[in-house]
Short mmCIF file of C-alpha atoms in Angstrom, two decimals:
data_model
loop_
_atom_site.label_atom_id
_atom_site.label_comp_id
_atom_site.label_asym_id
_atom_site.label_seq_id
_atom_site.Cartn_x
_atom_site.Cartn_y
_atom_site.Cartn_z
CA MET D 1 9.40 4.98 8.49
CA ASP D 2 13.20 2.92 8.40
CA ILE D 3 13.98 0.15 5.82
CA ARG D 4 16.69 -1.51 7.48
CA ARG D 5 17.15 -4.50 5.12
CA VAL D 6 15.66 -6.26 2.38
CA ALA D 7 16.63 -9.33 1.37
CA MET D 8 16.36 -9.84 -2.71
CA LEU D 9 15.55 -13.45 -4.35
CA SER D 10 17.30 -14.00 -7.73
CA VAL D 11 16.79 -18.08 -7.95
CA HIS D 12 17.39 -18.78 -11.61
CA THR D 13 20.12 -16.09 -12.48
CA SER D 14 22.46 -14.25 -10.88
CA PRO D 15 22.47 -9.98 -10.95
CA LEU D 16 26.53 -11.29 -11.21
CA GLU D 17 26.24 -12.71 -14.53
CA GLN D 18 27.38 -10.52 -17.99
CA PRO D 19 23.41 -9.44 -19.22
CA GLY D 20 22.72 -10.33 -23.00
CA THR D 21 23.20 -14.25 -22.73
CA GLY D 22 21.52 -17.80 -21.55
CA ASP D 23 19.40 -16.14 -18.97
CA ALA D 24 20.52 -12.69 -17.83
CA GLY D 25 18.53 -10.16 -19.30
CA GLY D 26 16.71 -6.85 -18.12
CA LEU D 27 15.97 -8.60 -14.90
CA ASN D 28 19.46 -8.60 -14.11
CA VAL D 29 19.57 -5.27 -14.45
CA TYR D 30 16.92 -4.19 -12.74
CA VAL D 31 17.87 -5.91 -9.78
CA VAL D 32 21.05 -4.27 -9.53
CA GLU D 33 20.67 -1.14 -10.07
CA THR D 34 18.16 -0.86 -7.44
CA ALA D 35 19.58 -3.12 -5.40
CA ARG D 36 22.81 -0.78 -5.44
CA ARG D 37 20.58 3.03 -5.43
CA LEU D 38 18.77 1.21 -2.20
CA ALA D 39 22.16 1.09 -0.40
CA GLN D 40 22.72 4.41 -1.07
CA ARG D 41 19.60 5.62 0.68
CA GLY D 42 20.81 3.94 3.58
CA VAL D 43 18.22 0.24 2.77
CA GLU D 44 20.79 -2.67 3.20
CA VAL D 45 20.51 -5.36 0.53
CA GLU D 46 21.57 -9.12 0.00
CA ILE D 47 20.52 -10.95 -2.87
CA PHE D 48 20.14 -14.63 -3.01
CA THR D 49 20.42 -15.96 -5.94
CA ARG D 50 21.73 -20.52 -7.25
CA ARG D 51 25.40 -20.92 -7.15
CA THR D 52 25.86 -22.60 -10.50
CA CYS D 53 29.53 -23.10 -10.01
CA ALA D 54 31.71 -24.83 -7.24
CA SER D 55 34.39 -21.83 -7.35
CA LEU D 56 31.73 -19.29 -6.31
CA ALA D 57 32.50 -17.77 -2.85
CA ASP D 58 29.31 -17.84 -0.48
CA GLU D 59 29.25 -14.11 -0.74
CA VAL D 60 29.96 -11.90 -3.07
CA VAL D 61 30.14 -7.97 -2.19
CA LEU D 62 28.74 -6.47 -5.44
CA ALA D 63 28.39 -2.82 -4.16
CA PRO D 64 28.50 -1.26 -0.22
CA GLY D 65 25.63 -1.91 1.15
CA VAL D 66 24.99 -4.70 -1.35
CA LEU D 67 25.67 -8.70 -0.60
CA VAL D 68 24.94 -11.32 -2.93
CA ARG D 69 24.55 -14.50 -1.09
CA HIS D 70 24.92 -18.16 -3.12
CA VAL D 71 22.76 -21.36 -2.12
CA ASP D 72 22.94 -24.60 -3.01
CA ALA D 73 19.57 -25.80 -4.36
CA GLY D 74 20.15 -28.99 -6.94
CA PRO D 75 23.56 -29.46 -9.00
CA TYR D 76 26.07 -26.34 -10.18
CA GLU D 77 26.10 -26.90 -13.21
CA GLY D 78 24.07 -28.21 -16.14
CA LEU D 79 20.54 -27.59 -14.49
CA ARG D 80 17.86 -25.82 -17.31
CA LYS D 81 16.08 -23.14 -15.73
CA GLU D 82 12.92 -25.70 -16.43
CA ASP D 83 14.68 -27.98 -14.50
CA LEU D 84 14.39 -25.49 -11.38
CA PRO D 85 10.77 -25.97 -9.83
CA ALA D 86 12.08 -28.74 -8.34
CA GLN D 87 15.11 -27.38 -6.62
CA LEU D 88 12.61 -24.56 -5.15
CA CYS D 89 12.47 -26.39 -1.95
CA ALA D 90 15.81 -27.06 -1.75
CA PHE D 91 16.76 -23.44 -2.19
CA ALA D 92 13.93 -21.70 0.38
CA ALA D 93 15.03 -24.43 2.39
CA GLU D 94 19.00 -23.14 2.34
CA VAL D 95 17.53 -19.57 2.54
CA MET D 96 16.49 -20.02 5.58
CA ALA D 97 19.25 -22.07 7.28
CA GLN D 98 21.94 -19.30 6.04
CA VAL D 99 19.38 -16.88 8.02
CA ALA D 100 18.14 -18.67 10.91
CA ARG D 101 21.74 -17.51 12.57
CA GLN D 102 20.23 -13.85 12.69
CA PRO D 103 17.68 -12.07 14.59
CA HIS D 104 13.78 -11.98 14.31
CA GLY D 105 13.28 -9.08 11.89
CA HIS D 106 16.62 -9.55 10.05
CA TYR D 107 14.72 -8.65 7.08
CA ASP D 108 11.93 -5.95 6.50
CA LEU D 109 10.69 -6.98 3.42
CA VAL D 110 11.18 -9.68 0.97
CA HIS D 111 11.58 -8.54 -2.54
CA SER D 112 11.10 -11.93 -4.96
CA HIS D 113 12.30 -11.37 -9.07
CA TYR D 114 10.49 -14.27 -11.76
CA TRP D 115 8.45 -16.66 -10.66
CA LEU D 116 10.72 -18.73 -9.61
CA SER D 117 11.89 -16.27 -6.82
CA GLY D 118 8.06 -15.98 -6.18
CA GLN D 119 7.64 -19.41 -4.58
CA VAL D 120 10.52 -19.60 -2.58
CA GLY D 121 9.89 -16.23 -1.33
CA TRP D 122 6.20 -17.11 -0.45
CA LEU D 123 8.16 -19.81 2.05
CA VAL D 124 10.47 -17.80 3.63
CA ALA D 125 8.30 -14.25 3.76
CA GLU D 126 6.08 -15.76 5.39
CA ARG D 127 8.45 -17.56 7.76
CA TRP D 128 9.75 -14.41 9.14
CA GLY D 129 6.74 -12.73 9.13
CA VAL D 130 7.63 -9.67 6.80
CA PRO D 131 5.35 -8.54 3.52
CA LEU D 132 6.60 -10.09 -0.03
CA ALA D 133 6.89 -8.32 -2.67
CA HIS D 134 7.29 -9.24 -6.30
CA THR D 135 7.90 -8.63 -9.18
CA MET D 136 6.96 -10.59 -12.29
CA HIS D 137 9.37 -9.12 -15.27
CA THR D 138 7.85 -11.80 -17.92
CA MET D 139 4.28 -13.66 -17.68
CA ALA D 140 3.72 -16.65 -18.89
CA LYS D 141 -0.08 -16.38 -20.29
CA VAL D 142 1.34 -13.16 -22.71
CA LYS D 143 4.23 -15.14 -23.57
CA ASN D 144 2.14 -17.64 -24.73
CA ALA D 145 -0.21 -15.06 -26.60
CA ALA D 146 2.28 -13.50 -28.52
CA LEU D 147 4.68 -17.10 -29.60
CA ALA D 148 6.20 -17.67 -32.61
CA GLU D 149 6.22 -19.85 -34.43
CA GLY D 150 7.30 -22.99 -33.87
CA ASP D 151 8.39 -21.77 -30.27
CA THR D 152 7.23 -24.22 -26.97
CA PRO D 153 4.68 -22.31 -25.16
CA GLU D 154 5.39 -21.67 -21.50
CA PRO D 155 4.37 -24.99 -18.99
CA LEU D 156 1.61 -25.22 -17.04
CA THR D 157 3.70 -25.71 -14.18
CA ARG D 158 4.92 -21.60 -14.41
CA ILE D 159 0.91 -21.01 -15.13
CA VAL D 160 -0.47 -22.27 -11.41
CA GLY D 161 3.30 -20.97 -9.99
CA GLU D 162 2.36 -17.77 -11.09
CA GLU D 163 -1.02 -17.56 -9.82
CA GLN D 164 0.20 -18.49 -6.45
CA VAL D 165 1.84 -16.15 -6.31
CA VAL D 166 -0.23 -13.25 -7.53
CA LYS D 167 -2.51 -14.58 -5.10
CA VAL D 168 -0.25 -14.21 -1.47
CA ALA D 169 1.83 -10.99 -2.51
CA ASP D 170 1.59 -7.97 -0.55
CA VAL D 171 2.52 -5.88 -3.26
CA LEU D 172 2.87 -6.98 -7.20
CA VAL D 173 5.69 -4.86 -9.36
CA ALA D 174 4.06 -3.78 -12.24
CA ASN D 175 6.11 -1.96 -14.74
CA THR D 176 4.05 -0.30 -17.06
CA GLU D 177 0.35 0.06 -16.59
CA THR D 178 -0.40 -2.54 -19.25
CA GLU D 179 1.89 -5.16 -16.87
CA ALA D 180 -0.17 -4.43 -14.55
CA THR D 181 -3.91 -4.78 -16.36
CA GLU D 182 -2.61 -8.04 -17.54
CA LEU D 183 -2.22 -8.51 -13.61
CA ILE D 184 -5.50 -8.02 -12.82
CA ASP D 185 -7.04 -9.49 -16.32
CA LEU D 186 -4.79 -12.65 -16.79
CA TYR D 187 -4.34 -13.62 -13.06
CA ALA D 188 -7.15 -12.33 -11.22
CA ALA D 189 -4.74 -9.69 -9.31
CA ASP D 190 -5.82 -7.43 -6.90
CA PRO D 191 -6.17 -4.59 -7.84
CA VAL D 192 -5.03 -3.06 -4.61
CA LYS D 193 -2.16 -4.48 -4.76
CA VAL D 194 -0.38 -3.73 -7.78
CA ARG D 195 2.14 -0.80 -8.35
CA VAL D 196 2.93 0.67 -11.60
CA ILE D 197 6.99 1.24 -11.12
CA GLU D 198 8.47 2.47 -14.19
CA PRO D 199 12.19 0.70 -14.43
CA GLY D 200 15.28 2.89 -15.57
CA VAL D 201 18.66 3.67 -17.26
CA ASP D 202 21.67 4.41 -15.86
CA LEU D 203 22.20 7.87 -16.85
CA THR D 204 25.69 7.38 -16.17
CA THR D 205 26.54 4.95 -18.62
CA PHE D 206 23.99 5.56 -20.86
CA THR D 207 25.20 9.11 -22.54
CA SER D 208 25.16 10.31 -26.06
CA GLY D 209 28.29 11.20 -27.72
CA ALA D 210 29.97 11.28 -31.47
CA ALA D 211 28.81 9.06 -33.61
CA SER D 212 32.20 8.70 -35.13
CA THR D 213 33.91 8.15 -31.96
CA ALA D 214 32.66 5.84 -31.09
CA ARG D 215 32.66 4.02 -34.13
CA SER D 216 35.93 4.22 -34.05
CA ARG D 217 36.65 2.33 -31.02
CA LEU D 218 34.67 -0.25 -32.45
CA ASP D 219 36.05 -0.16 -35.62
CA LEU D 220 33.28 0.41 -37.89
CA PRO D 221 33.08 2.46 -40.88
CA VAL D 222 32.57 5.48 -40.83
CA ASP D 223 30.19 6.04 -43.09
CA ALA D 224 28.36 2.86 -43.20
CA ASP D 225 24.40 2.29 -42.31
CA LEU D 226 24.67 0.64 -39.20
CA VAL D 227 21.22 -1.00 -37.69
CA LEU D 228 21.63 -2.57 -34.20
CA PHE D 229 19.96 -5.15 -32.50
CA VAL D 230 20.73 -5.88 -28.59
CA GLY D 231 19.39 -8.45 -26.42
CA ARG D 232 19.02 -12.56 -26.00
CA ILE D 233 19.10 -14.90 -29.19
CA GLN D 234 15.65 -16.28 -28.63
CA PRO D 235 12.48 -16.28 -30.74
CA LEU D 236 10.72 -14.16 -27.87
CA LYS D 237 13.06 -11.09 -29.04
CA ALA D 238 12.40 -11.86 -32.56
CA PRO D 239 16.25 -11.24 -33.95
CA ASP D 240 15.38 -13.40 -36.70
CA VAL D 241 12.47 -10.31 -38.16
CA LEU D 242 15.52 -7.89 -38.53
CA LEU D 243 17.07 -10.31 -40.50
CA ARG D 244 14.11 -11.32 -42.80
CA ALA D 245 13.73 -7.40 -42.90
CA VAL D 246 16.96 -6.18 -44.58
CA ALA D 247 16.73 -9.79 -46.98
CA ASN D 248 13.27 -8.17 -47.61
CA LEU D 249 15.18 -4.70 -48.71
CA LEU D 250 17.84 -5.92 -49.95
CA ALA D 251 15.94 -7.57 -52.43
CA ARG D 252 14.25 -4.68 -53.29
CA GLU D 253 17.09 -2.09 -53.00
CA PRO D 254 20.29 -3.98 -53.64
CA HIS D 255 22.85 -0.57 -53.68
CA ARG D 256 22.33 -0.45 -50.26
CA ARG D 257 23.89 -3.74 -49.55
CA SER D 258 27.54 -2.32 -49.77
CA ASN D 259 26.59 0.15 -47.00
CA LEU D 260 24.98 -1.77 -45.20
CA ILE D 261 25.75 -3.14 -41.44
CA VAL D 262 23.16 -4.96 -39.47
CA GLY D 263 24.70 -6.15 -35.68
CA VAL D 264 23.49 -8.80 -33.66
CA LEU D 265 24.69 -8.52 -30.54
CA GLY D 266 23.78 -10.70 -27.65
CA GLY D 267 23.28 -15.00 -26.87
CA PRO D 268 21.69 -17.87 -27.34
CA SER D 269 19.55 -18.17 -24.05
CA GLY D 270 15.85 -20.09 -23.58
CA SER D 271 14.49 -22.06 -26.41
CA GLY D 272 17.46 -20.35 -28.56
CA LEU D 273 19.81 -22.71 -26.75
CA GLU D 274 18.52 -25.70 -28.49
CA ARG D 275 19.86 -24.36 -32.02
CA PRO D 276 22.54 -21.91 -31.05
CA ARG D 277 24.13 -21.34 -34.56
CA ALA D 278 20.19 -20.95 -35.69
CA LEU D 279 20.50 -16.33 -36.40
CA GLN D 280 23.76 -17.79 -38.15
CA GLN D 281 22.55 -20.45 -40.67
CA LEU D 282 19.46 -17.23 -40.62
CA ALA D 283 21.45 -15.10 -42.13
CA ARG D 284 23.56 -17.06 -44.50
CA ASP D 285 19.83 -18.73 -45.82
CA LEU D 286 18.36 -15.37 -46.62
CA GLY D 287 21.94 -14.06 -48.25
CA ILE D 288 22.93 -11.12 -45.84
CA ALA D 289 25.76 -12.65 -44.23
CA ASP D 290 28.09 -10.35 -45.69
CA VAL D 291 26.43 -7.96 -44.12
CA VAL D 292 25.09 -9.14 -40.28
CA GLN D 293 27.68 -8.77 -38.01
CA PHE D 294 27.07 -11.51 -34.89
CA VAL D 295 28.76 -10.08 -31.78
CA PRO D 296 29.11 -12.10 -28.28
CA PRO D 297 27.83 -9.63 -25.07
CA VAL D 298 29.89 -6.03 -24.43
CA SER D 299 30.54 -4.55 -20.74
CA ARG D 300 27.89 -2.09 -19.94
CA ALA D 301 30.12 0.39 -21.41
CA GLY D 302 30.93 -0.81 -24.77
CA LEU D 303 27.36 -1.93 -24.65
CA ALA D 304 26.61 2.56 -24.99
CA ASP D 305 29.63 3.03 -27.29
CA TRP D 306 26.83 0.39 -30.22
CA PHE D 307 24.14 2.30 -29.25
CA ARG D 308 25.83 5.52 -29.99
CA ALA D 309 27.59 4.49 -33.06
CA ALA D 310 24.18 2.38 -34.61
CA ASP D 311 22.00 4.67 -37.12
CA LEU D 312 18.78 3.42 -35.53
CA VAL D 313 18.57 0.28 -32.58
CA ALA D 314 15.81 -2.38 -33.94
CA VAL D 315 13.50 -4.02 -30.81
CA PRO D 316 11.72 -6.27 -32.52
CA SER D 317 10.37 -8.64 -29.57
CA ARG D 318 7.01 -9.83 -29.81
CA SER D 319 6.31 -9.88 -25.65
CA GLU D 320 8.35 -7.03 -23.56
CA SER D 321 6.91 -6.01 -19.97
CA PHE D 322 9.15 -3.01 -20.94
CA GLY D 323 12.30 -2.42 -22.46
CA LEU D 324 15.04 -1.82 -20.95
CA VAL D 325 17.53 -1.87 -24.39
CA ALA D 326 15.04 0.82 -26.32
CA LEU D 327 15.33 2.66 -23.47
CA GLU D 328 19.37 2.28 -22.55
CA ALA D 329 19.78 3.33 -26.73
CA LEU D 330 17.43 5.96 -26.54
CA ALA D 331 19.87 7.39 -23.53
CA SER D 332 22.34 6.29 -25.35
CA GLY D 333 21.27 9.36 -28.74
CA ALA D 334 19.67 6.13 -30.54
CA PRO D 335 16.46 6.40 -32.90
CA VAL D 336 14.76 3.21 -31.60
CA LEU D 337 12.35 0.79 -34.27
CA ALA D 338 9.81 -0.81 -32.29
CA THR D 339 6.75 -3.08 -32.02
CA ASP D 340 4.52 -2.02 -30.64
CA VAL D 341 3.26 -4.90 -28.33
CA GLY D 342 3.85 -4.56 -24.28
CA GLY D 343 5.42 -1.74 -22.65
CA LEU D 344 7.60 -0.63 -25.77
CA PRO D 345 4.84 2.25 -26.56
CA GLY D 346 5.84 3.81 -23.74
CA ALA D 347 9.60 2.49 -23.24
CA VAL D 348 10.43 3.75 -26.44
CA GLY D 349 8.06 7.39 -26.52
CA PRO D 350 8.70 10.48 -28.92
CA GLY D 351 12.25 8.54 -29.48
CA GLY D 352 11.00 6.15 -32.19
CA ARG D 353 8.98 4.65 -34.11
CA LEU D 354 6.56 2.03 -33.84
CA VAL D 355 5.66 -1.40 -35.92
CA ARG D 356 2.54 -3.01 -35.80
CA GLY D 357 3.26 -6.68 -36.37
CA HIS D 358 6.37 -8.70 -37.38
CA ASP D 359 6.10 -8.49 -41.61
CA PRO D 360 9.32 -8.33 -42.93
CA ALA D 361 7.58 -5.60 -45.59
CA ASP D 362 6.61 -3.49 -42.95
CA TRP D 363 9.92 -3.53 -40.69
CA ALA D 364 11.89 -2.89 -44.38
CA SER D 365 10.10 -0.06 -44.90
CA ALA D 366 10.09 1.31 -41.72
CA ILE D 367 14.02 0.51 -41.95
CA ALA D 368 14.47 2.51 -44.99
CA GLY D 369 12.64 5.70 -44.05
CA LEU D 370 14.84 5.53 -41.09
CA LEU D 371 17.80 5.45 -43.29
CA ASP D 372 16.82 7.54 -45.88
CA ASP D 373 16.17 10.60 -43.56
CA PRO D 374 19.43 12.38 -41.52
CA ASP D 375 16.92 15.01 -40.31
CA LEU D 376 14.59 13.09 -39.00
CA ARG D 377 16.42 10.28 -37.22
CA LYS D 378 18.61 13.81 -35.67
CA GLN D 379 14.80 15.23 -34.14
CA LEU D 380 14.30 11.03 -32.50
CA SER D 381 17.28 11.33 -31.08
CA GLU D 382 17.18 14.71 -29.28
CA ALA D 383 14.01 13.34 -28.37
CA GLY D 384 15.35 10.21 -27.20
CA ILE D 385 17.71 11.52 -25.28
CA ALA D 386 15.19 14.59 -23.45
CA HIS D 387 12.66 11.25 -22.97
CA ALA D 388 15.13 8.92 -21.09
CA ALA D 389 16.43 11.78 -18.76
CA ALA D 390 13.34 11.11 -17.43
CA HIS D 391 13.80 7.42 -16.59
CA GLY D 392 16.62 7.61 -14.66
CA TRP D 393 16.78 4.34 -12.09
CA GLU D 394 16.56 6.94 -9.14
CA ARG D 395 13.35 7.82 -9.88
CA THR D 396 12.66 4.57 -9.83
CA THR D 397 14.52 3.16 -6.39
CA ASP D 398 11.75 6.23 -4.98
CA ASP D 399 8.92 4.97 -6.04
CA LEU D 400 9.76 1.26 -5.32
CA PHE D 401 11.17 2.29 -1.96
CA SER D 402 7.89 4.53 -1.27
CA ALA D 403 5.97 0.77 -1.68
CA TYR D 404 7.93 -0.91 0.16
CA VAL D 405 7.52 1.29 3.26
CA GLU D 406 3.93 0.72 2.53
CA ALA D 407 3.79 -2.81 2.13
CA VAL D 408 5.84 -3.49 5.95
CA GLN D 409 3.18 -0.61 7.73
CA HIS D 410 0.32 -2.70 6.55
CA LYS D 411 1.84 -5.69 7.55
CA ARG D 412 2.55 -4.18 11.16
CA ARG D 413 -0.67 -2.91 10.82
CA VAL D 414 -2.52 -6.85 10.30
CA LEU D 415 -0.08 -8.14 12.69
#
């Protein structure tokens, strides 16, 4: 059967935003990449997101067949993600008003991303008589079980909201088998509704290449040991673990200091916004500010260069539903060192090493082991490239389209 048009909802973050800072991250990449590929298959995709600036056009063409529609809900600026539950009614009303002029059956399905969008999706899908597909991306109960010391737990409002969305969605898209189990065990999801569809990697942008060439473009020393962190600067992503590990390593082996660079790419996000310079202060307090380079988020092509330049990419997250950064790094030829949590083992596969827990000493030893073994890094690089090659966004989109068709067919039989 044909799926002609899909409404995607991304209330709290726009697909037009730069990933790596604020609320923009893997969710944004997921929405953009799947929407583009659905459109290439002949499915029109309209993405509804909250307007955060008065100058934003009502509609923006993201790619052929992909339209971003800006929705007025609350003041344009100054609203935190935590403030948005109070604006969900306004968002839903505006979405329905925008679509009111369209004929019945304009959309075949609604796909909501993150729980805030799920709440809106619940209303509009019911109004339009179409199925609701939902992707959690992260879950409050999982995050709260892995909080960093001093981090703020997710509120009960979010937990209840997630439980409601899980109950009403026609299909729940889980990134991994682990996430599927969490949906069933922690949220009482109906197993029949859960579909495991792994996110992918853009294999045209994230490609391997000579580290020396990439370093030349980035103005980095050719012979330095480059350890890289990429992601939003917040406790959940645990960049502080990497800095503490580096401090531990240099205390044990001070000779490394003259040849070590730690790159931190990203901007403040989440609870990290409360202290946007805290990581820089930590580097100074640890006495390693001279080896740490803080770099704001870069373009996707620029990010691929950083991955190619790196000797290893560290992903010390406390919780991770999948780990797009890890997969993008592998596709670019960089070995990955990641925490053994959530979806990271599956994302890393044979292209890296896993560390249990967040003890800086353990991370320091793992970093040293990889930096001191170029043959192992080469082996991991080759294995990682092959692993990533099997995880293109095309496969993700194929599986997503199949889930859409199944949901639409089931809905039509029920109605």
